[in-house]
Coordinates of N, CA and C in Angstrom, one line a residue:
M168 N 20.0 41.5 20.6 CA 21.0 40.7 19.8 C 21.6 41.6 18.7
P169 N 22.9 41.5 18.5 CA 23.5 42.2 17.4 C 23.0 41.8 16.0
A170 N 22.8 42.7 15.1 CA 22.3 42.4 13.8 C 23.4 41.5 13.0
E171 N 22.8 40.7 12.2 CA 23.7 39.8 11.3 C 24.5 40.7 10.4
P172 N 25.8 40.5 10.2 CA 26.5 41.2 9.1 C 25.8 41.0 7.8
A173 N 25.9 42.0 7.0 CA 25.2 42.0 5.6 C 25.7 40.8 4.8
S174 N 27.0 40.5 4.9 CA 27.6 39.4 4.1 C 27.1 38.1 4.5
A175 N 26.7 37.9 5.8 CA 26.2 36.7 6.3 C 24.7 36.6 6.0
A176 N 24.0 37.7 6.1 CA 22.5 37.7 5.9 C 22.1 37.3 4.5
L177 N 22.9 37.6 3.5 CA 22.6 37.3 2.1 C 22.5 35.8 1.9
P178 N 23.5 35.0 2.3 CA 23.4 33.5 2.1 C 22.2 32.9 2.9
L179 N 22.0 33.5 4.1 CA 20.9 33.0 4.9 C 19.5 33.2 4.3
A180 N 19.4 34.4 3.7 CA 18.1 34.7 3.0 C 17.9 33.8 1.8
A181 N 19.0 33.6 1.0 CA 18.9 32.7 -0.1 C 18.5 31.3 0.3
A182 N 19.1 30.8 1.4 CA 18.8 29.5 1.9 C 17.3 29.4 2.3
R183 N 16.8 30.5 3.0 CA 15.4 30.5 3.3 C 14.5 30.4 2.1
R184 N 14.9 31.1 1.1 CA 14.1 31.1 -0.2 C 14.1 29.7 -0.8
R185 N 15.3 29.1 -0.8 CA 15.3 27.7 -1.3 C 14.5 26.8 -0.5
R186 N 14.5 26.9 0.8 CA 13.7 26.1 1.7 C 12.2 26.3 1.5
L187 N 11.8 27.6 1.3 CA 10.4 27.9 1.1 C 10.0 27.3 -0.2
R188 N 10.8 27.4 -1.3 CA 10.4 26.9 -2.6 C 10.3 25.4 -2.5
A189 N 11.2 24.7 -1.8 CA 11.1 23.3 -1.7 C 9.9 22.9 -0.9
D190 N 9.5 23.6 0.1 CA 8.3 23.3 0.8 C 7.1 23.5 -0.1
Q191 N 7.1 24.5 -0.9 CA 5.9 24.8 -1.8 C 5.9 23.7 -2.9
A192 N 7.0 23.2 -3.4 CA 7.1 22.1 -4.3 C 6.5 20.8 -3.8
R193 N 6.9 20.5 -2.5 CA 6.3 19.3 -1.9 C 4.8 19.4 -1.7
Q194 N 4.4 20.6 -1.3 CA 2.9 20.8 -1.1 C 2.2 20.7 -2.4
L195 N 2.7 21.2 -3.5 CA 2.1 21.1 -4.8 C 2.1 19.7 -5.2
A196 N 3.2 19.0 -5.0 CA 3.3 17.6 -5.4 C 2.2 16.7 -4.7
D197 N 1.9 17.0 -3.5 CA 0.9 16.3 -2.7 C -0.5 16.6 -3.4
L198 N -0.8 17.8 -3.8 CA -2.0 18.1 -4.4 C -2.2 17.4 -5.8
L199 N -1.1 17.5 -6.6 CA -1.1 16.8 -7.9 C -1.2 15.3 -7.8
R200 N -0.5 14.7 -6.8 CA -0.6 13.3 -6.6 C -2.1 12.9 -6.3
H201 N -2.7 13.6 -5.4 CA -4.1 13.3 -5.1 C -5.0 13.5 -6.3
Q202 N -4.8 14.5 -7.1 CA -5.6 14.7 -8.3 C -5.4 13.6 -9.3
I203 N -4.1 13.1 -9.5 CA -3.8 12.0 -10.4 C -4.5 10.8 -9.9
L204 N -4.4 10.4 -8.6 CA -4.9 9.2 -8.1 C -6.4 9.2 -8.1
A205 N -7.0 10.4 -8.0 CA -8.5 10.5 -8.1 C -9.0 10.6 -9.5
G206 N -8.2 10.4 -10.5 CA -8.6 10.4 -11.9 C -8.9 11.8 -12.4
G207 N -8.2 12.8 -11.8 CA -8.4 14.1 -12.3 C -7.9 14.5 -13.6
F208 N -7.1 13.6 -14.2 CA -6.6 13.8 -15.6 C -6.9 12.6 -16.4
P209 N -8.2 12.5 -16.8 CA -8.7 11.2 -17.4 C -8.0 10.8 -18.7
D210 N -7.4 11.8 -19.4 CA -6.7 11.4 -20.6 C -5.2 11.0 -20.3
G211 N -4.8 11.1 -19.0 CA -3.5 10.6 -18.6 C -2.4 11.6 -18.9
V212 N -2.8 12.9 -19.3 CA -1.8 13.9 -19.6 C -2.0 15.1 -18.7
L213 N -1.0 15.6 -18.0 CA -1.1 16.7 -17.2 C -1.1 18.0 -18.0
P214 N -1.7 19.1 -17.5 CA -1.6 20.4 -18.2 C -0.2 20.8 -18.3
L215 N 0.0 21.8 -19.2 CA 1.4 22.4 -19.4 C 1.8 23.1 -18.1
E216 N 3.1 23.3 -17.9 CA 3.6 23.9 -16.7 C 3.0 25.3 -16.5
D217 N 2.8 26.1 -17.5 CA 2.2 27.4 -17.3 C 0.8 27.3 -16.8
A218 N 0.0 26.3 -17.3 CA -1.4 26.1 -16.9 C -1.4 25.7 -15.4
L219 N -0.5 24.8 -15.0 CA -0.4 24.3 -13.6 C -0.1 25.5 -12.7
A220 N 0.9 26.3 -13.2 CA 1.3 27.5 -12.4 C 0.2 28.4 -12.2
A221 N -0.6 28.6 -13.2 CA -1.8 29.5 -13.1 C -2.9 28.9 -12.2
D222 N -3.1 27.6 -12.4 CA -4.2 26.9 -11.6 C -3.9 26.9 -10.1
Y223 N -2.6 26.7 -9.8 CA -2.2 26.6 -8.4 C -1.5 27.8 -7.8
R224 N -1.5 28.9 -8.6 CA -0.8 30.1 -8.2 C 0.6 29.9 -7.7
A225 N 1.3 29.2 -8.5 CA 2.7 28.8 -8.1 C 3.6 29.3 -9.2
S226 N 4.9 29.4 -8.9 CA 5.9 29.8 -9.9 C 6.2 28.6 -10.8
R227 N 6.7 28.8 -12.0 CA 7.1 27.7 -12.9 C 8.2 26.9 -12.2
N228 N 9.1 27.5 -11.5 CA 10.1 26.7 -10.9 C 9.5 25.8 -9.8
T229 N 8.5 26.2 -9.1 CA 7.9 25.4 -8.1 C 7.2 24.2 -8.8
V230 N 6.5 24.5 -9.9 CA 5.8 23.5 -10.7 C 6.8 22.4 -11.2
R231 N 7.9 22.9 -11.7 CA 9.0 22.0 -12.2 C 9.5 21.1 -11.1
Q232 N 9.8 21.7 -9.9 CA 10.3 20.9 -8.8 C 9.2 19.9 -8.3
A233 N 7.9 20.3 -8.3 CA 6.9 19.3 -7.9 C 6.8 18.2 -8.9
L234 N 6.9 18.4 -10.2 CA 6.8 17.4 -11.2 C 8.1 16.5 -11.1
D235 N 9.2 17.1 -10.7 CA 10.4 16.3 -10.5 C 10.2 15.3 -9.4
L236 N 9.5 15.7 -8.3 CA 9.2 14.8 -7.2 C 8.3 13.7 -7.6
L237 N 7.3 14.0 -8.4 CA 6.4 12.9 -8.9 C 7.1 12.0 -9.9
R238 N 8.0 12.5 -10.7 CA 8.8 11.6 -11.6 C 9.7 10.7 -10.7
G239 N 10.3 11.2 -9.6 CA 11.1 10.4 -8.8 C 10.3 9.3 -8.1
E240 N 9.0 9.5 -7.9 CA 8.1 8.4 -7.4 C 7.6 7.5 -8.5
Q241 N 7.9 7.8 -9.7 CA 7.5 7.0 -10.9 C 6.0 7.1 -11.1
I242 N 5.4 8.2 -10.7 CA 4.0 8.4 -10.9 C 3.7 9.1 -12.3
V243 N 4.6 10.0 -12.7 CA 4.5 10.6 -14.0 C 5.9 10.5 -14.7
A244 N 5.8 10.7 -16.0 CA 7.0 10.7 -16.8 C 6.9 11.8 -17.9
R245 N 8.0 12.2 -18.4 CA 8.0 13.2 -19.5 C 8.2 12.5 -20.8
Q246 N 7.2 12.8 -21.7 CA 7.3 12.2 -23.1 C 7.4 13.3 -24.1
P247 N 8.5 13.3 -24.9 CA 8.7 14.3 -25.9 C 7.5 14.4 -26.9
G248 N 7.1 15.6 -27.1 CA 6.0 15.9 -28.0 C 4.6 15.7 -27.4
V249 N 4.6 15.2 -26.1 CA 3.3 14.9 -25.4 C 3.2 15.8 -24.2
G250 N 4.2 15.7 -23.4 CA 4.2 16.4 -22.1 C 4.4 15.5 -20.9
T251 N 3.9 15.9 -19.8 CA 4.0 15.0 -18.6 C 2.8 14.1 -18.5
V252 N 3.0 12.8 -18.5 CA 1.9 11.8 -18.6 C 2.0 10.9 -17.3
V253 N 0.8 10.4 -17.0 CA 0.7 9.5 -15.8 C 1.1 8.1 -16.3
V254 N 2.0 7.6 -15.5 CA 2.6 6.2 -15.8 C 2.3 5.2 -14.8
C255 N 1.7 5.6 -13.7 CA 1.5 4.6 -12.6 C 0.0 4.7 -12.1
E256 N -0.7 3.5 -12.1 CA -2.0 3.5 -11.6 C -2.0 2.8 -10.2
K257 N -2.6 3.5 -9.3 CA -2.7 2.9 -7.9 C -4.2 2.5 -7.7
F258 N -4.3 1.4 -7.0 CA -5.7 0.8 -6.7 C -6.1 1.1 -5.3
P259 N -7.3 1.5 -5.1 CA -7.8 1.8 -3.7 C -8.1 0.6 -2.9
H260 N -7.6 0.5 -1.7 CA -7.9 -0.6 -0.8 C -8.6 0.0 0.4
G261 N -9.9 -0.3 0.6 CA -10.6 0.3 1.7 C -10.2 -0.4 3.0
L262 N -10.3 0.4 4.1 CA -10.0 -0.1 5.4 C -11.3 -0.1 6.3
E263 N -12.5 0.0 5.7 CA -13.7 0.1 6.5 C -14.4 -1.3 6.7
R264 N -14.1 -2.2 5.8 CA -14.7 -3.5 5.9 C -13.7 -4.6 5.8
L265 N -14.0 -5.7 6.4 CA -13.1 -6.9 6.5 C -13.4 -7.7 5.2
Q266 N -12.5 -7.5 4.2 CA -12.6 -8.2 2.9 C -11.3 -8.8 2.5
G267 N -11.4 -9.8 1.6 CA -10.2 -10.3 1.0 C -9.8 -9.4 -0.2
L268 N -8.6 -9.6 -0.7 CA -8.1 -8.8 -1.8 C -9.0 -8.8 -3.0
A269 N -9.4 -10.0 -3.4 CA -10.2 -10.2 -4.6 C -11.5 -9.5 -4.5
E270 N -12.1 -9.5 -3.2 CA -13.4 -8.8 -3.0 C -13.1 -7.3 -3.0
T271 N -12.0 -6.8 -2.5 CA -11.8 -5.4 -2.4 C -11.5 -4.8 -3.8
L272 N -10.8 -5.5 -4.6 CA -10.4 -5.0 -5.9 C -11.2 -5.6 -7.1
H273 N -12.3 -6.1 -6.9 CA -13.1 -6.8 -8.0 C -13.4 -5.9 -9.1
E274 N -13.6 -4.6 -8.8 CA -13.9 -3.7 -9.9 C -12.7 -3.3 -10.8
H275 N -11.5 -3.7 -10.4 CA -10.3 -3.3 -11.1 C -9.7 -4.4 -11.9
G276 N -10.2 -5.6 -11.8 CA -9.7 -6.7 -12.5 C -9.7 -8.0 -11.7
R277 N -8.9 -9.0 -12.2 CA -8.8 -10.3 -11.6 C -7.6 -10.5 -10.8
V278 N -7.8 -10.9 -9.6 CA -6.7 -11.2 -8.6 C -6.4 -12.7 -8.7
T279 N -5.2 -13.1 -9.0 CA -4.7 -14.4 -9.0 C -3.6 -14.6 -8.0
N280 N -3.4 -15.8 -7.5 CA -2.4 -16.1 -6.5 C -1.4 -17.2 -6.9
E281 N -0.2 -16.9 -6.7 CA 0.9 -17.9 -6.8 C 1.2 -18.5 -5.4
V282 N 0.8 -19.7 -5.2 CA 1.1 -20.3 -3.9 C 2.6 -20.7 -3.8
R283 N 3.3 -20.0 -3.0 CA 4.8 -20.2 -2.9 C 5.1 -21.2 -1.7
T284 N 4.3 -21.2 -0.7 CA 4.6 -22.1 0.5 C 3.2 -22.4 1.0
V285 N 3.0 -23.7 1.3 CA 1.8 -24.1 2.1 C 2.1 -25.4 2.8
G286 N 1.9 -25.5 4.1 CA 2.1 -26.6 4.9 C 2.2 -26.3 6.4
P287 N 2.2 -27.3 7.2 CA 2.3 -27.1 8.7 C 3.7 -26.8 9.1
V288 N 3.8 -25.9 10.1 CA 5.1 -25.5 10.7 C 4.9 -25.3 12.2
A289 N 6.0 -25.4 12.9 CA 5.9 -25.1 14.4 C 5.7 -23.6 14.5
A290 N 4.7 -23.2 15.2 CA 4.4 -21.8 15.3 C 5.5 -21.0 16.1
P291 N 6.1 -20.0 15.5 CA 7.0 -19.1 16.2 C 6.3 -18.6 17.5
G292 N 7.0 -18.2 18.5 CA 6.4 -17.7 19.7 C 5.4 -16.7 19.6
L293 N 5.7 -15.6 18.8 CA 4.7 -14.5 18.6 C 3.5 -15.0 17.9
V294 N 3.6 -15.9 16.9 CA 2.5 -16.4 16.2 C 1.6 -17.2 17.1
A295 N 2.2 -18.1 17.9 CA 1.4 -18.9 18.9 C 0.7 -18.0 19.8
H296 N 1.3 -17.0 20.3 CA 0.7 -16.1 21.3 C -0.5 -15.3 20.7
R297 N -0.3 -14.8 19.4 CA -1.3 -14.0 18.8 C -2.6 -14.9 18.5
L298 N -2.3 -16.2 18.1 CA -3.4 -17.1 17.8 C -4.0 -17.8 19.0
G299 N -3.4 -17.5 20.2 CA -3.9 -18.2 21.4 C -3.6 -19.7 21.5
L300 N -2.5 -20.1 20.9 CA -2.1 -21.5 20.9 C -1.0 -21.8 21.8
P301 N -0.8 -23.1 22.2 CA 0.4 -23.4 23.0 C 1.7 -23.2 22.2
E302 N 2.7 -22.9 23.0 CA 4.0 -22.6 22.3 C 4.4 -23.8 21.5
H303 N 4.9 -23.5 20.2 CA 5.4 -24.5 19.3 C 4.3 -25.4 18.7
A304 N 3.0 -25.1 18.9 CA 1.9 -25.8 18.3 C 2.1 -25.7 16.8
D305 N 1.6 -26.7 16.1 CA 1.6 -26.6 14.6 C 0.6 -25.7 14.1
V306 N 0.9 -24.9 13.1 CA 0.0 -24.0 12.4 C 0.2 -24.2 10.9
L307 N -0.8 -23.9 10.1 CA -0.7 -23.9 8.7 C 0.0 -22.6 8.2
C308 N 1.0 -22.7 7.5 CA 1.7 -21.5 6.9 C 1.4 -21.4 5.4
V309 N 0.9 -20.3 5.0 CA 0.6 -20.1 3.6 C 1.3 -18.8 3.1
E310 N 2.1 -18.9 2.1 CA 2.7 -17.6 1.5 C 2.2 -17.6 0.0
R311 N 1.6 -16.5 -0.4 CA 1.1 -16.3 -1.7 C 1.6 -15.0 -2.3
L312 N 2.0 -15.0 -3.6 CA 2.2 -13.8 -4.3 C 0.9 -13.5 -5.0
R313 N 0.4 -12.3 -4.8 CA -0.9 -12.0 -5.4 C -0.7 -10.9 -6.5
R314 N -1.4 -11.2 -7.6 CA -1.3 -10.3 -8.8 C -2.7 -9.8 -9.1
L315 N -2.7 -8.6 -9.6 CA -3.9 -8.0 -10.1 C -3.7 -7.7 -11.6
N316 N -4.5 -8.4 -12.4 CA -4.3 -8.3 -13.9 C -2.9 -8.7 -14.3
G317 N -2.3 -9.6 -13.6 CA -0.9 -10.1 -13.9 C 0.2 -9.3 -13.3
L318 N -0.1 -8.1 -12.7 CA 0.9 -7.3 -12.1 C 1.1 -7.7 -10.6
P319 N 2.3 -8.0 -10.1 CA 2.6 -8.3 -8.7 C 2.1 -7.1 -7.8
L320 N 1.3 -7.5 -6.8 CA 0.7 -6.5 -6.0 C 1.0 -6.7 -4.5
S321 N 1.0 -7.9 -4.0 CA 1.3 -8.1 -2.6 C 1.9 -9.5 -2.4
L322 N 2.6 -9.6 -1.3 CA 3.2 -10.9 -0.9 C 2.6 -11.2 0.5
D323 N 1.7 -12.2 0.6 CA 0.9 -12.5 1.8 C 1.5 -13.7 2.5
L324 N 1.7 -13.5 3.8 CA 2.1 -14.7 4.6 C 1.1 -14.8 5.7
S325 N 0.5 -16.0 5.8 CA -0.6 -16.3 6.7 C -0.3 -17.5 7.6
Y326 N -0.7 -17.4 8.9 CA -0.7 -18.5 9.8 C -2.1 -18.8 10.4
L327 N -2.4 -20.0 10.3 CA -3.8 -20.4 10.8 C -3.7 -21.7 11.7
P328 N -4.5 -21.8 12.7 CA -4.5 -23.0 13.5 C -4.8 -24.2 12.7
M329 N -4.2 -25.3 13.0 CA -4.3 -26.5 12.1 C -5.7 -27.1 12.1
D330 N -6.5 -27.0 13.2 CA -7.8 -27.6 13.1 C -8.7 -27.0 12.1
I331 N -8.4 -25.7 11.7 CA -9.2 -25.0 10.7 C -8.3 -24.9 9.4
G332 N -7.1 -24.5 9.6 CA -6.2 -24.2 8.5 C -5.9 -25.5 7.7
G333 N -5.8 -26.6 8.4 CA -5.5 -27.9 7.7 C -6.5 -28.2 6.6
E334 N -7.7 -27.8 6.8 CA -8.7 -28.1 5.8 C -8.5 -27.2 4.5
L335 N -7.7 -26.2 4.6 CA -7.4 -25.4 3.4 C -6.5 -26.1 2.4
L336 N -5.8 -27.2 2.9 CA -4.9 -27.9 2.0 C -5.5 -28.4 0.7
G337 N -6.8 -28.7 0.8 CA -7.5 -29.3 -0.3 C -8.3 -28.2 -1.1
C338 N -8.1 -27.0 -0.7 CA -8.9 -25.9 -1.3 C -8.2 -25.2 -2.5
D339 N -8.9 -24.4 -3.2 CA -8.3 -23.7 -4.4 C -7.7 -22.3 -3.9
L340 N -6.5 -22.4 -3.4 CA -5.8 -21.2 -2.9 C -5.3 -20.3 -4.0
E341 N -5.3 -20.8 -5.2 CA -4.8 -20.0 -6.3 C -5.8 -19.0 -6.8
N342 N -7.0 -19.3 -6.6 CA -8.1 -18.4 -7.2 C -9.1 -17.9 -6.2
T343 N -8.9 -18.2 -4.9 CA -9.9 -17.8 -3.9 C -9.3 -17.1 -2.7
D344 N -9.9 -16.1 -2.2 CA -9.5 -15.4 -1.0 C -9.6 -16.4 0.2
V345 N -8.6 -16.3 1.1 CA -8.6 -17.2 2.3 C -9.9 -16.9 3.1
F346 N -10.3 -15.6 3.2 CA -11.5 -15.3 3.9 C -12.7 -16.0 3.4
R347 N -12.9 -16.1 2.1 CA -14.0 -16.8 1.6 C -13.9 -18.3 1.9
L348 N -12.7 -18.9 1.8 CA -12.6 -20.3 2.1 C -12.9 -20.5 3.6
L349 N -12.4 -19.7 4.5 CA -12.6 -19.8 5.9 C -14.1 -19.8 6.2
E350 N -14.8 -18.9 5.6 CA -16.3 -18.8 5.8 C -17.0 -20.1 5.3
Q351 N -16.5 -20.6 4.2 CA -17.1 -21.9 3.7 C -16.8 -23.0 4.7
L352 N -15.6 -23.1 5.3 CA -15.2 -24.1 6.2 C -15.9 -24.0 7.5
T353 N -16.1 -22.8 8.0 CA -16.7 -22.6 9.4 C -18.2 -22.4 9.3
G354 N -18.7 -22.3 8.1 CA -20.2 -22.2 8.0 C -20.8 -20.9 8.3
G355 N -20.0 -19.8 8.4 CA -20.6 -18.5 8.7 C -19.6 -17.4 8.4
P356 N -20.0 -16.2 8.6 CA -19.1 -15.0 8.3 C -18.0 -14.9 9.4
L357 N -16.9 -14.3 9.0 CA -15.9 -13.9 10.0 C -16.4 -12.8 10.9
G358 N -15.6 -12.6 11.9 CA -16.0 -11.5 12.9 C -15.3 -10.2 12.6
H359 N -14.2 -10.0 13.3 CA -13.5 -8.7 13.2 C -12.0 -9.0 13.0
A360 N -11.3 -7.9 12.8 CA -9.9 -8.0 12.6 C -9.2 -6.8 13.2
E361 N -8.0 -7.0 13.8 CA -7.1 -5.9 14.3 C -6.0 -5.7 13.2
I362 N -5.8 -4.5 12.9 CA -4.8 -4.2 11.8 C -3.7 -3.2 12.3
T363 N -2.5 -3.4 11.8 CA -1.5 -2.4 12.0 C -0.9 -2.2 10.6
L364 N -0.7 -0.9 10.2 CA -0.2 -0.6 8.9 C 1.0 0.3 9.0
E365 N 2.1 0.0 8.4 CA 3.3 0.8 8.4 C 4.1 0.6 7.1
A366 N 5.0 1.5 6.9 CA 5.9 1.5 5.8 C 7.2 0.8 6.2
V367 N 7.7 -0.1 5.4 CA 9.0 -0.8 5.6 C 9.8 -0.8 4.3
N368 N 11.1 -1.0 4.4 CA 11.9 -1.1 3.2 C 11.9 -2.6 2.8
A369 N 11.7 -2.8 1.5 CA 11.6 -4.1 0.9 C 13.0 -4.8 1.1
D370 N 13.0 -6.0 1.7 CA 14.2 -6.8 1.7 C 14.5 -7.4 0.3
A371 N 15.7 -7.9 0.1 CA 16.0 -8.4 -1.2 C 15.0 -9.5 -1.7
H372 N 14.6 -10.4 -0.8 CA 13.7 -11.4 -1.2 C 12.3 -10.8 -1.7
S373 N 11.7 -10.0 -0.8 CA 10.4 -9.4 -1.1 C 10.5 -8.6 -2.4
A374 N 11.6 -7.8 -2.5 CA 11.7 -7.0 -3.7 C 11.8 -7.8 -5.0
A375 N 12.5 -8.9 -4.9 CA 12.6 -9.8 -6.1 C 11.3 -10.4 -6.4
V376 N 10.5 -10.9 -5.4 CA 9.2 -11.5 -5.7 C 8.2 -10.5 -6.2
L377 N 8.2 -9.3 -5.6 CA 7.3 -8.3 -6.1 C 7.7 -7.5 -7.3
Q378 N 8.9 -7.8 -7.8 CA 9.5 -7.1 -8.9 C 9.6 -5.6 -8.6
A379 N 10.0 -5.3 -7.4 CA 10.2 -3.9 -7.0 C 11.6 -3.6 -6.8
P380 N 12.0 -2.3 -6.9 CA 13.4 -2.0 -6.6 C 13.8 -2.4 -5.1
R381 N 15.0 -3.0 -5.0 CA 15.5 -3.3 -3.7 C 15.5 -2.1 -2.8
G382 N 15.0 -2.2 -1.6 CA 15.0 -1.1 -0.7 C 13.8 -0.1 -0.8
A383 N 13.0 -0.4 -1.8 CA 11.8 0.5 -2.1 C 10.9 0.3 -0.9
A384 N 10.1 1.4 -0.6 CA 9.2 1.3 0.5 C 8.0 0.4 0.1
V385 N 7.6 -0.5 1.0 CA 6.3 -1.2 0.8 C 5.4 -1.0 2.0
L386 N 4.1 -1.2 1.8 CA 3.2 -1.1 2.9 C 3.1 -2.4 3.5
M387 N 3.3 -2.5 4.8 CA 3.2 -3.7 5.6 C 1.9 -3.7 6.4
L388 N 1.0 -4.6 6.1 CA -0.2 -4.7 6.8 C -0.2 -6.0 7.7
E389 N -0.3 -5.8 9.0 CA -0.4 -6.9 9.9 C -1.9 -7.0 10.3
R390 N -2.5 -8.2 10.1 CA -3.9 -8.3 10.4 C -4.2 -9.6 11.1
L391 N -4.9 -9.5 12.2 CA -5.3 -10.7 13.0 C -6.8 -10.7 12.9
T392 N -7.3 -11.8 12.2 CA -8.7 -11.9 12.0 C -9.3 -12.9 13.0
H393 N -10.5 -12.6 13.5 CA -11.2 -13.4 14.5 C -12.5 -14.0 14.0
L394 N -12.9 -15.1 14.5 CA -14.3 -15.6 14.3 C -15.3 -14.8 15.1
P395 N -16.6 -15.0 14.8 CA -17.6 -14.2 15.5 C -17.5 -14.4 17.0
D396 N -17.0 -15.6 17.5 CA -16.9 -15.8 19.0 C -15.7 -15.2 19.6
G397 N -14.9 -14.5 18.7 CA -13.7 -13.9 19.2 C -12.4 -14.7 19.1
R398 N -12.5 -16.0 18.6 CA -11.3 -16.8 18.5 C -10.5 -16.3 17.3
P399 N -9.1 -16.0 17.6 CA -8.3 -15.7 16.4 C -8.0 -16.8 15.5
V400 N -8.1 -16.5 14.2 CA -8.1 -17.6 13.2 C -7.1 -17.4 12.1
D401 N -6.6 -16.2 11.9 CA -5.8 -15.9 10.7 C -4.9 -14.8 11.1
L402 N -3.6 -15.0 11.2 CA -2.6 -14.0 11.4 C -1.8 -13.8 10.1
E403 N -1.9 -12.5 9.5 CA -1.3 -12.3 8.2 C -0.3 -11.1 8.3
F404 N 0.8 -11.3 7.5 CA 1.7 -10.2 7.3 C 1.8 -10.0 5.8
I405 N 1.3 -8.9 5.3 CA 1.0 -8.6 3.9 C 1.9 -7.4 3.5
R406 N 2.8 -7.6 2.5 CA 3.6 -6.6 1.9 C 3.0 -6.1 0.6
F407 N 2.5 -4.9 0.6 CA 1.9 -4.3 -0.7 C 3.0 -3.5 -1.4
R408 N 3.0 -3.5 -2.7 CA 3.8 -2.6 -3.4 C 3.2 -1.2 -3.2
G409 N 3.9 -0.3 -2.6 CA 3.4 1.0 -2.3 C 3.1 1.9 -3.5
D410 N 3.7 1.5 -4.7 CA 3.4 2.3 -5.8 C 2.2 1.8 -6.6
R411 N 1.5 0.8 -6.1 CA 0.3 0.2 -6.7 C -0.9 0.2 -5.9
I412 N -0.8 0.7 -4.7 CA -2.0 0.5 -3.8 C -2.1 1.8 -2.9
T413 N -3.3 2.2 -2.6 CA -3.6 3.3 -1.7 C -4.6 2.7 -0.6
M414 N -4.4 3.1 0.6 CA -5.3 2.7 1.7 C -6.2 3.9 2.0
S415 N -7.5 3.6 2.2 CA -8.4 4.7 2.5 C -9.5 4.2 3.4
G416 N -10.1 5.2 4.1 CA -11.2 4.9 5.0 C -11.9 6.1 5.4
V417 N -13.0 5.9 6.1 CA -13.7 7.1 6.7 C -13.7 7.0 8.2
L418 N -13.2 8.0 8.9 CA -13.1 8.1 10.3 C -14.1 9.0 10.9
R419 N -14.8 8.6 11.9 CA -15.8 9.5 12.5 C -15.4 9.8 14.0
R420 N -15.5 11.0 14.3 CA -15.2 11.4 15.7 C -16.4 11.3 16.6
S421 N -16.3 10.5 17.6 CA -17.4 10.4 18.6 C -17.2 11.4 19.7
L422 N -18.3 12.1 20.0 CA -18.2 13.1 21.1 C -18.7 12.5 22.4

């Protein structure tokens, strides 16, 4: 192939350098984000740019771009006279055990629930199918805004068969996990759950309720919980504020 003209090669080389620097900034931002969320800066202040550059063997330009990325995510902010400080705390949500939100986050504060909707509705086709019910059967629909220490954390929409869910109408849904109430009503522990986790853009309603920017990414958890005998009992669609929660678990490879 003929060699590129010198005049064309220079812009291409500059573009490659910019792309490489952007890749390095993204990679450094990933490392710093992990360190921040793991409590690596207990006083809430990041080291100076020179120190970060030395620690990570990166250029100051790369460090600045990485910090710009984290500022865009509203994880850190620049404070005059102080430096770069952590402004966002994320709470860990484990995926290894079947637990309600209050059980999962009990070490981080108090979970309270604002009950926005509760009552019987005709089950949409998908809901009836997932719960193993006849089409258009009545189900209990519960929507709750869940807060941790007063901060909006998730918007939970649950569908339950009426023979079990109907008994929740007289229960304390404002202060108790649905899982705990179900176990009290059924007289034993729940069985297992199937989950799907994906990122979606917050619609106007969800964003307003969660006090999040419209169009911001939220974590959508779909969870179908079963009784020990395998009967599906609770279909949930949970929107978590992505800037306040992290999902984690341990995966083991079976040979």
